mmCIF file of C-alpha atoms in Angstrom:
data_model
loop_
_atom_site.group_PDB
_atom_site.id
_atom_site.type_symbol
_atom_site.label_atom_id
_atom_site.label_comp_id
_atom_site.label_asym_id
_atom_site.label_seq_id
_atom_site.Cartn_x
_atom_site.Cartn_y
_atom_site.Cartn_z
ATOM 1 C CA UNK A 1 35.792 -25.031 -53.631
ATOM 2 C CA UNK A 2 36.459 -21.378 -54.526
ATOM 3 C CA UNK A 3 38.369 -18.463 -53.066
ATOM 4 C CA UNK A 4 37.042 -15.529 -51.093
ATOM 5 C CA UNK A 5 37.211 -13.353 -54.211
ATOM 6 C CA UNK A 6 34.997 -15.808 -56.089
ATOM 7 C CA UNK A 7 32.471 -15.693 -53.260
ATOM 8 C CA UNK A 8 32.210 -11.906 -53.346
ATOM 9 C CA UNK A 9 32.158 -11.829 -57.145
ATOM 10 C CA UNK A 10 28.923 -13.844 -57.048
ATOM 11 C CA UNK A 11 27.184 -11.312 -54.760
ATOM 12 C CA UNK A 12 25.201 -8.561 -56.429
ATOM 13 C CA UNK A 13 24.272 -5.678 -54.136
ATOM 14 C CA UNK A 14 24.427 -5.393 -50.343
ATOM 15 C CA UNK A 15 25.095 -8.446 -48.216
ATOM 16 C CA UNK A 16 22.097 -10.116 -46.628
ATOM 17 C CA UNK A 17 22.346 -11.157 -42.948
ATOM 18 C CA UNK A 18 22.859 -14.763 -44.067
ATOM 19 C CA UNK A 19 25.592 -13.752 -46.502
ATOM 20 C CA UNK A 20 27.287 -11.703 -43.785
ATOM 21 C CA UNK A 21 27.373 -14.761 -41.542
ATOM 22 C CA UNK A 22 28.751 -16.805 -44.434
ATOM 23 C CA UNK A 23 31.430 -14.174 -44.935
ATOM 24 C CA UNK A 24 32.569 -14.650 -41.333
ATOM 25 C CA UNK A 25 32.722 -18.390 -41.910
ATOM 26 C CA UNK A 26 34.680 -17.772 -45.104
ATOM 27 C CA UNK A 27 37.274 -15.745 -43.229
ATOM 28 C CA UNK A 28 37.755 -18.591 -40.777
ATOM 29 C CA UNK A 29 38.022 -21.398 -43.342
ATOM 30 C CA UNK A 30 39.703 -19.515 -46.157
ATOM 31 C CA UNK A 31 37.413 -20.853 -48.881
ATOM 32 C CA UNK A 32 33.830 -21.812 -49.599
ATOM 33 C CA UNK A 33 31.598 -22.949 -52.386
ATOM 34 C CA UNK A 34 30.242 -20.548 -54.982
ATOM 35 C CA UNK A 35 26.707 -21.096 -53.678
ATOM 36 C CA UNK A 36 25.765 -20.696 -50.035
ATOM 37 C CA UNK A 37 25.263 -23.954 -48.218
ATOM 38 C CA UNK A 38 21.769 -24.806 -47.031
ATOM 39 C CA UNK A 39 20.224 -21.990 -49.087
ATOM 40 C CA UNK A 40 22.438 -19.283 -47.672
ATOM 41 C CA UNK A 41 22.432 -20.602 -44.092
ATOM 42 C CA UNK A 42 25.771 -21.387 -42.460
ATOM 43 C CA UNK A 43 26.053 -24.847 -40.979
ATOM 44 C CA UNK A 44 25.787 -25.298 -37.239
ATOM 45 C CA UNK A 45 27.441 -27.827 -34.963
ATOM 46 C CA UNK A 46 26.244 -29.596 -31.849
ATOM 47 C CA UNK A 47 27.482 -28.097 -28.590
ATOM 48 C CA UNK A 48 29.988 -30.420 -26.924
ATOM 49 C CA UNK A 49 30.477 -28.450 -23.755
ATOM 50 C CA UNK A 50 27.798 -29.171 -21.134
ATOM 51 C CA UNK A 51 25.675 -26.154 -20.245
ATOM 52 C CA UNK A 52 26.767 -24.114 -23.302
ATOM 53 C CA UNK A 53 23.613 -22.773 -24.963
ATOM 54 C CA UNK A 54 22.860 -21.477 -28.428
ATOM 55 C CA UNK A 55 23.788 -17.911 -27.567
ATOM 56 C CA UNK A 56 27.178 -18.790 -26.087
ATOM 57 C CA UNK A 57 28.123 -21.152 -28.932
ATOM 58 C CA UNK A 58 27.037 -18.762 -31.644
ATOM 59 C CA UNK A 59 28.835 -15.869 -29.962
ATOM 60 C CA UNK A 60 32.111 -17.804 -29.750
ATOM 61 C CA UNK A 61 31.818 -18.787 -33.399
ATOM 62 C CA UNK A 62 30.873 -15.285 -34.529
ATOM 63 C CA UNK A 63 33.689 -13.650 -32.560
ATOM 64 C CA UNK A 64 36.340 -15.905 -34.089
ATOM 65 C CA UNK A 65 34.990 -15.385 -37.545
ATOM 66 C CA UNK A 66 34.699 -11.621 -37.071
ATOM 67 C CA UNK A 67 38.274 -11.269 -35.778
ATOM 68 C CA UNK A 68 39.718 -13.157 -38.741
ATOM 69 C CA UNK A 69 37.521 -11.937 -41.536
ATOM 70 C CA UNK A 70 36.653 -8.401 -40.510
ATOM 71 C CA UNK A 71 39.457 -6.877 -42.558
ATOM 72 C CA UNK A 72 39.004 -9.165 -45.546
ATOM 73 C CA UNK A 73 35.208 -9.337 -45.815
ATOM 74 C CA UNK A 74 34.279 -6.368 -47.955
ATOM 75 C CA UNK A 75 33.703 -5.195 -51.467
ATOM 76 C CA UNK A 76 35.907 -2.355 -52.494
ATOM 77 C CA UNK A 77 36.288 0.227 -49.726
ATOM 78 C CA UNK A 78 33.109 -0.817 -47.893
ATOM 79 C CA UNK A 79 33.468 -3.492 -45.203
ATOM 80 C CA UNK A 80 30.958 -5.368 -43.017
ATOM 81 C CA UNK A 81 29.735 -3.492 -39.936
ATOM 82 C CA UNK A 82 29.954 -5.940 -36.988
ATOM 83 C CA UNK A 83 27.251 -4.004 -35.127
ATOM 84 C CA UNK A 84 24.787 -4.922 -37.889
ATOM 85 C CA UNK A 85 25.949 -8.493 -38.345
ATOM 86 C CA UNK A 86 23.761 -11.396 -37.339
ATOM 87 C CA UNK A 87 24.324 -15.078 -36.673
ATOM 88 C CA UNK A 88 21.841 -17.738 -37.663
ATOM 89 C CA UNK A 89 20.211 -19.482 -34.737
ATOM 90 C CA UNK A 90 20.177 -23.240 -34.389
ATOM 91 C CA UNK A 91 16.641 -23.548 -35.689
ATOM 92 C CA UNK A 92 17.880 -22.373 -39.088
ATOM 93 C CA UNK A 93 15.068 -19.804 -39.319
ATOM 94 C CA UNK A 94 15.908 -16.927 -37.026
ATOM 95 C CA UNK A 95 18.941 -14.714 -36.675
ATOM 96 C CA UNK A 96 20.558 -13.345 -33.536
ATOM 97 C CA UNK A 97 22.324 -9.963 -33.505
ATOM 98 C CA UNK A 98 26.037 -10.484 -33.102
ATOM 99 C CA UNK A 99 26.235 -7.633 -30.603
ATOM 100 C CA UNK A 100 23.794 -9.388 -28.270
ATOM 101 C CA UNK A 101 25.739 -12.628 -28.475
ATOM 102 C CA UNK A 102 28.964 -10.776 -27.792
ATOM 103 C CA UNK A 103 27.512 -9.202 -24.649
ATOM 104 C CA UNK A 104 26.282 -12.587 -23.464
ATOM 105 C CA UNK A 105 29.698 -14.103 -24.081
ATOM 106 C CA UNK A 106 31.469 -11.305 -22.229
ATOM 107 C CA UNK A 107 29.080 -11.592 -19.304
ATOM 108 C CA UNK A 108 29.624 -15.322 -19.141
ATOM 109 C CA UNK A 109 33.381 -14.873 -19.218
ATOM 110 C CA UNK A 110 33.222 -12.223 -16.489
ATOM 111 C CA UNK A 111 31.272 -14.341 -14.039
ATOM 112 C CA UNK A 112 33.260 -17.427 -14.881
ATOM 113 C CA UNK A 113 36.459 -15.531 -14.139
ATOM 114 C CA UNK A 114 34.977 -14.262 -10.877
ATOM 115 C CA UNK A 115 34.004 -17.778 -9.824
ATOM 116 C CA UNK A 116 37.395 -19.190 -10.751
ATOM 117 C CA UNK A 117 39.190 -16.438 -8.840
ATOM 118 C CA UNK A 118 37.009 -17.006 -5.785
ATOM 119 C CA UNK A 119 37.601 -20.741 -5.936
ATOM 120 C CA UNK A 120 41.336 -20.186 -6.241
ATOM 121 C CA UNK A 121 41.281 -17.809 -3.274
ATOM 122 C CA UNK A 122 39.370 -20.362 -1.219
ATOM 123 C CA UNK A 123 41.833 -23.093 -2.136
ATOM 124 C CA UNK A 124 44.768 -20.916 -1.108
ATOM 125 C CA UNK A 125 43.149 -20.057 2.212
ATOM 126 C CA UNK A 126 42.409 -23.706 2.853
ATOM 127 C CA UNK A 127 46.007 -24.634 2.072
ATOM 128 C CA UNK A 128 47.322 -21.944 4.420
ATOM 129 C CA UNK A 129 45.015 -23.076 7.193
ATOM 130 C CA UNK A 130 46.074 -26.677 6.713
ATOM 131 C CA UNK A 131 49.749 -25.684 6.768
ATOM 132 C CA UNK A 132 49.292 -23.873 10.077
ATOM 133 C CA UNK A 133 47.402 -26.827 11.481
ATOM 134 C CA UNK A 134 50.178 -29.204 10.409
ATOM 135 C CA UNK A 135 52.731 -26.911 12.062
ATOM 136 C CA UNK A 136 50.762 -26.970 15.297
ATOM 137 C CA UNK A 137 49.814 -23.314 15.090
ATOM 138 C CA UNK A 138 46.493 -22.013 16.324
ATOM 139 C CA UNK A 139 43.997 -21.195 13.568
ATOM 140 C CA UNK A 140 43.649 -17.537 12.717
ATOM 141 C CA UNK A 141 40.399 -15.612 12.467
ATOM 142 C CA UNK A 142 40.511 -16.034 8.705
ATOM 143 C CA UNK A 143 41.069 -19.784 9.118
ATOM 144 C CA UNK A 144 37.958 -20.047 11.264
ATOM 145 C CA UNK A 145 35.903 -18.049 8.786
ATOM 146 C CA UNK A 146 37.139 -20.191 5.905
ATOM 147 C CA UNK A 147 36.128 -23.320 7.808
ATOM 148 C CA UNK A 148 32.650 -21.920 8.405
ATOM 149 C CA UNK A 149 32.292 -20.901 4.775
ATOM 150 C CA UNK A 150 33.480 -24.298 3.578
ATOM 151 C CA UNK A 151 30.991 -26.081 5.838
ATOM 152 C CA UNK A 152 28.183 -23.832 4.632
ATOM 153 C CA UNK A 153 29.020 -24.467 0.983
ATOM 154 C CA UNK A 154 29.091 -28.219 1.582
ATOM 155 C CA UNK A 155 25.657 -27.867 3.229
ATOM 156 C CA UNK A 156 24.270 -26.311 0.056
ATOM 157 C CA UNK A 157 24.786 -22.580 0.609
ATOM 158 C CA UNK A 158 25.579 -20.615 -2.558
ATOM 159 C CA UNK A 159 29.319 -19.892 -2.650
ATOM 160 C CA UNK A 160 28.634 -16.435 -4.099
ATOM 161 C CA UNK A 161 27.435 -15.419 -0.630
ATOM 162 C CA UNK A 162 31.098 -15.128 0.389
ATOM 163 C CA UNK A 163 32.163 -13.000 -2.579
ATOM 164 C CA UNK A 164 35.862 -13.243 -3.434
ATOM 165 C CA UNK A 165 36.664 -14.973 -0.114
ATOM 166 C CA UNK A 166 38.665 -12.043 1.164
ATOM 167 C CA UNK A 167 38.550 -11.481 4.904
ATOM 168 C CA UNK A 168 35.934 -8.740 4.515
ATOM 169 C CA UNK A 169 33.821 -10.790 2.115
ATOM 170 C CA UNK A 170 33.996 -13.833 4.387
ATOM 171 C CA UNK A 171 32.905 -11.784 7.401
ATOM 172 C CA UNK A 172 30.008 -10.231 5.483
ATOM 173 C CA UNK A 173 28.926 -13.590 4.086
ATOM 174 C CA UNK A 174 29.023 -15.287 7.480
ATOM 175 C CA UNK A 175 27.015 -12.413 8.981
ATOM 176 C CA UNK A 176 24.355 -12.796 6.284
ATOM 177 C CA UNK A 177 24.348 -16.544 6.822
ATOM 178 C CA UNK A 178 23.826 -16.107 10.563
ATOM 179 C CA UNK A 179 20.995 -13.644 9.957
ATOM 180 C CA UNK A 180 19.332 -16.070 7.567
ATOM 181 C CA UNK A 181 19.622 -18.895 10.071
ATOM 182 C CA UNK A 182 18.230 -16.753 12.895
ATOM 183 C CA UNK A 183 15.336 -15.610 10.722
ATOM 184 C CA UNK A 184 14.609 -19.195 9.739
ATOM 185 C CA UNK A 185 14.472 -20.261 13.399
ATOM 186 C CA UNK A 186 12.259 -17.313 14.311
ATOM 187 C CA UNK A 187 9.902 -18.130 11.452
ATOM 188 C CA UNK A 188 9.816 -21.755 12.548
ATOM 189 C CA UNK A 189 9.001 -20.773 16.133
ATOM 190 C CA UNK A 190 6.300 -18.329 15.045
ATOM 191 C CA UNK A 191 4.759 -20.677 12.494
ATOM 192 C CA UNK A 192 2.206 -22.223 14.932
ATOM 193 C CA UNK A 193 1.158 -18.771 16.151
ATOM 194 C CA UNK A 194 0.828 -17.460 12.613
ATOM 195 C CA UNK A 195 -1.212 -20.504 11.654
ATOM 196 C CA UNK A 196 -3.494 -19.995 14.638
ATOM 197 C CA UNK A 197 -3.991 -16.343 13.746
ATOM 198 C CA UNK A 198 -4.856 -17.277 10.189
ATOM 199 C CA UNK A 199 -7.388 -19.824 11.391
ATOM 200 C CA UNK A 200 -8.967 -17.312 13.758
ATOM 201 C CA UNK A 201 -9.126 -14.705 11.022
ATOM 202 C CA UNK A 202 -10.770 -17.206 8.685
ATOM 203 C CA UNK A 203 -13.248 -18.189 11.396
ATOM 204 C CA UNK A 204 -14.180 -14.559 12.055
ATOM 205 C CA UNK A 205 -14.485 -13.958 8.334
ATOM 206 C CA UNK A 206 -16.965 -16.763 7.732
ATOM 207 C CA UNK A 207 -18.791 -16.175 11.001
ATOM 208 C CA UNK A 208 -19.578 -12.618 9.939
ATOM 209 C CA UNK A 209 -20.880 -13.785 6.567
ATOM 210 C CA UNK A 210 -23.002 -16.651 7.897
ATOM 211 C CA UNK A 211 -24.280 -14.465 10.720
ATOM 212 C CA UNK A 212 -25.840 -12.080 8.206
ATOM 213 C CA UNK A 213 -26.617 -14.627 5.479
ATOM 214 C CA UNK A 214 -27.010 -18.194 6.793
ATOM 215 C CA UNK A 215 -27.793 -19.282 3.227
ATOM 216 C CA UNK A 216 -24.507 -17.874 1.863
ATOM 217 C CA UNK A 217 -23.359 -21.243 0.492
ATOM 218 C CA UNK A 218 -26.550 -21.893 -1.436
ATOM 219 C CA UNK A 219 -26.562 -18.315 -2.751
ATOM 220 C CA UNK A 220 -22.988 -18.486 -4.013
ATOM 221 C CA UNK A 221 -23.628 -21.811 -5.767
ATOM 222 C CA UNK A 222 -27.026 -20.932 -7.214
ATOM 223 C CA UNK A 223 -27.653 -20.310 -10.892
ATOM 224 C CA UNK A 224 -29.729 -17.258 -9.944
ATOM 225 C CA UNK A 225 -26.733 -15.607 -8.311
ATOM 226 C CA UNK A 226 -24.539 -16.447 -11.298
ATOM 227 C CA UNK A 227 -27.094 -14.979 -13.703
ATOM 228 C CA UNK A 228 -27.415 -11.851 -11.576
ATOM 229 C CA UNK A 229 -23.646 -11.329 -11.485
ATOM 230 C CA UNK A 230 -23.363 -11.883 -15.240
ATOM 231 C CA UNK A 231 -26.069 -9.288 -15.837
ATOM 232 C CA UNK A 232 -23.936 -6.567 -14.241
ATOM 233 C CA UNK A 233 -21.646 -4.243 -16.254
ATOM 234 C CA UNK A 234 -18.248 -5.777 -16.904
ATOM 235 C CA UNK A 235 -16.426 -3.569 -14.404
ATOM 236 C CA UNK A 236 -18.918 -4.463 -11.663
ATOM 237 C CA UNK A 237 -19.033 -8.122 -12.672
ATOM 238 C CA UNK A 238 -15.246 -8.477 -12.505
ATOM 239 C CA UNK A 239 -15.204 -6.776 -9.108
ATOM 240 C CA UNK A 240 -17.869 -9.157 -7.781
ATOM 241 C CA UNK A 241 -16.069 -12.232 -9.106
ATOM 242 C CA UNK A 242 -12.805 -11.021 -7.580
ATOM 243 C CA UNK A 243 -14.388 -11.028 -4.127
ATOM 244 C CA UNK A 244 -14.890 -14.798 -4.344
ATOM 245 C CA UNK A 245 -11.402 -15.585 -5.685
ATOM 246 C CA UNK A 246 -9.548 -17.948 -3.279
ATOM 247 C CA UNK A 247 -6.332 -15.955 -3.637
ATOM 248 C CA UNK A 248 -7.593 -12.369 -3.721
ATOM 249 C CA UNK A 249 -10.949 -12.743 -1.990
ATOM 250 C CA UNK A 250 -12.730 -9.747 -0.535
ATOM 251 C CA UNK A 251 -13.504 -8.940 3.071
ATOM 252 C CA UNK A 252 -16.534 -10.248 4.907
ATOM 253 C CA UNK A 253 -18.168 -6.806 4.721
ATOM 254 C CA UNK A 254 -17.770 -6.691 0.945
ATOM 255 C CA UNK A 255 -19.249 -10.157 0.435
ATOM 256 C CA UNK A 256 -22.164 -9.308 2.724
ATOM 257 C CA UNK A 257 -22.838 -6.205 0.642
ATOM 258 C CA UNK A 258 -22.927 -8.315 -2.524
ATOM 259 C CA UNK A 259 -25.405 -10.769 -1.002
ATOM 260 C CA UNK A 260 -27.523 -7.857 0.254
ATOM 261 C CA UNK A 261 -27.615 -6.366 -3.226
ATOM 262 C CA UNK A 262 -28.500 -9.740 -4.759
ATOM 263 C CA UNK A 263 -31.406 -10.310 -2.399
ATOM 264 C CA UNK A 264 -32.669 -6.762 -2.828
ATOM 265 C CA UNK A 265 -32.658 -7.196 -6.605
ATOM 266 C CA UNK A 266 -34.229 -10.658 -6.743
ATOM 267 C CA UNK A 267 -36.644 -10.802 -3.774
ATOM 268 C CA UNK A 268 -40.179 -9.509 -4.587
ATOM 269 C CA UNK A 269 -41.023 -6.441 -2.514
ATOM 270 C CA UNK A 270 -44.566 -5.447 -1.359
ATOM 271 C CA UNK A 271 -45.829 -2.301 -3.030
ATOM 272 C CA UNK A 272 -45.940 0.718 -0.711
ATOM 273 C CA UNK A 273 -48.973 2.059 -2.605
ATOM 274 C CA UNK A 274 -50.841 -1.180 -2.082
ATOM 275 C CA UNK A 275 -50.050 -1.142 1.625
ATOM 276 C CA UNK A 276 -51.248 2.452 1.919
ATOM 277 C CA UNK A 277 -54.479 1.597 0.124
ATOM 278 C CA UNK A 278 -55.085 -1.340 2.430
ATOM 279 C CA UNK A 279 -54.507 0.855 5.461
ATOM 280 C CA UNK A 280 -56.940 3.462 4.135
ATOM 281 C CA UNK A 281 -59.617 0.879 3.472
ATOM 282 C CA UNK A 282 -59.255 -0.529 6.978
ATOM 283 C CA UNK A 283 -59.553 2.940 8.494
ATOM 284 C CA UNK A 284 -62.703 3.625 6.476
ATOM 285 C CA UNK A 285 -64.246 0.352 7.570
ATOM 286 C CA UNK A 286 -63.592 1.167 11.220
ATOM 287 C CA UNK A 287 -65.040 4.631 10.759
ATOM 288 C CA UNK A 288 -68.171 3.251 9.148
ATOM 289 C CA UNK A 289 -68.598 0.724 11.899
ATOM 290 C CA UNK A 290 -68.846 3.457 14.601
ATOM 291 C CA UNK A 291 -72.458 4.250 15.681
ATOM 292 C CA UNK A 292 -73.510 7.876 15.553
ATOM 293 C CA UNK A 293 -74.579 9.373 18.898
ATOM 294 C CA UNK A 294 -78.433 9.576 19.300
ATOM 295 C CA UNK A 295 -79.900 12.969 18.547
ATOM 296 C CA UNK A 296 -83.284 12.360 20.315
ATOM 297 C CA UNK A 297 -85.027 10.026 22.695
ATOM 298 C CA UNK A 298 -86.533 8.172 19.789
ATOM 299 C CA UNK A 299 -83.054 7.383 18.485
ATOM 300 C CA UNK A 300 -82.374 5.275 21.592
ATOM 301 C CA UNK A 301 -84.209 1.976 21.694
ATOM 302 C CA UNK A 302 -86.418 2.033 24.841
ATOM 303 C CA UNK A 303 -85.195 5.513 25.753
ATOM 304 C CA UNK A 304 -87.114 8.684 26.665
ATOM 305 C CA UNK A 305 -86.432 12.363 26.530
ATOM 306 C CA UNK A 306 -85.306 14.100 29.657
ATOM 307 C CA UNK A 307 -87.438 16.929 31.077
ATOM 308 C CA UNK A 308 -86.445 20.517 30.419
ATOM 309 C CA UNK A 309 -86.949 21.511 34.132
ATOM 310 C CA UNK A 310 -87.472 19.944 37.554
ATOM 311 C CA UNK A 311 -91.267 19.847 37.174
ATOM 312 C CA UNK A 312 -91.050 18.076 33.807
ATOM 313 C CA UNK A 313 -88.610 15.584 35.225
ATOM 314 C CA UNK A 314 -91.129 14.388 37.842
ATOM 315 C CA UNK A 315 -93.518 13.099 35.231
ATOM 316 C CA UNK A 316 -91.645 9.862 34.931
ATOM 317 C CA UNK A 317 -90.916 9.447 38.646
ATOM 318 C CA UNK A 318 -92.359 6.953 41.025
ATOM 319 C CA UNK A 319 -94.422 8.058 44.003
ATOM 320 C CA UNK A 320 -91.493 8.113 46.414
ATOM 321 C CA UNK A 321 -89.344 9.943 43.880
ATOM 322 C CA UNK A 322 -92.111 12.554 43.393
ATOM 323 C CA UNK A 323 -92.397 13.042 47.176
ATOM 324 C CA UNK A 324 -88.693 13.583 47.466
ATOM 325 C CA UNK A 325 -88.658 15.953 44.475
ATOM 326 C CA UNK A 326 -91.591 18.102 45.734
ATOM 327 C CA UNK A 327 -90.547 18.179 49.371
ATOM 328 C CA UNK A 328 -88.703 21.477 49.037
ATOM 329 C CA UNK A 329 -91.131 23.177 46.611
ATOM 330 C CA UNK A 330 -92.819 26.402 47.556
ATOM 331 C CA UNK A 331 -96.604 26.463 47.691
ATOM 332 C CA UNK A 332 -96.674 28.236 44.348
ATOM 333 C CA UNK A 333 -94.381 25.628 42.733
ATOM 334 C CA UNK A 334 -96.327 22.797 44.237
ATOM 335 C CA UNK A 335 -99.589 24.195 42.902
ATOM 336 C CA UNK A 336 -98.081 24.736 39.444
ATOM 337 C CA UNK A 337 -96.840 21.203 39.484
ATOM 338 C CA UNK A 338 -100.199 19.816 40.444
ATOM 339 C CA UNK A 339 -101.924 21.820 37.750
ATOM 340 C CA UNK A 340 -99.493 20.398 35.125
ATOM 341 C CA UNK A 341 -99.751 16.805 36.181
ATOM 342 C CA UNK A 342 -103.543 16.755 36.593
#
């Protein structure tokens, strides 16, 4: 074992974080070996207090060492800066800034002191209430609030809800507790209605999808749909996949749009040019099938040309028809007709 002076005499240059931690340990013990234990790593001990973690234990150790050795640990006029000191963690590999551990320790002490003060205040209020009850006095407003707070804590309510257990803190805590209980009862009463609304919304959601795409299930599970989605740009693909996520699924309208786009991209469409050509060919065939009107008597099977005047028209008449046609002729017309027909 050597003295502190021997320890510092063996150090050449600035202290390493491990050596700084060893210096704190040196100040606490008063001596150390010439060589750092465990390759320059200060030894650690197992926490004996339940719930005390690495940070709390290391902070307590570092604070004690810093308070005792801060004035002694130095070479010449230069001492160790506590703000730059570190403490080796339990794993023996990493270091923890002393300042962080100190803040954690102070925070733990603060809240522990708050809890102890609140518990002491509660105990005093309980004792006062019990004394009044033993004396046959009626409980005060504070006594009643303390009883309510005590019952709530025994039922599992966090004691911090009642703050420091002053009359104001008790009143505020009880008010919050009542509001929580009322809200819980309201939520319980509305739960069936909310569940029904969710079921109706889900029914409407799927009804809209199946109404437009009865084959929605087979589409969503098909390898063709998967391949089509994967062929999209990443930003579009991720958006499509997000619509089918159970937690963040899209609306019925959005899913319908995706299925519409899938079918439009994968279903063969008839060519508009081909349809137009077919329509043109059909029109031409109908036009060719129409018979042209006859231009002469010979163009009509069994037909004959009509006369250019009344006299010519009688050439194809029967005897009775001729008599009727010539009945109103003048003598000159009748003679001309006879000369033509003879």
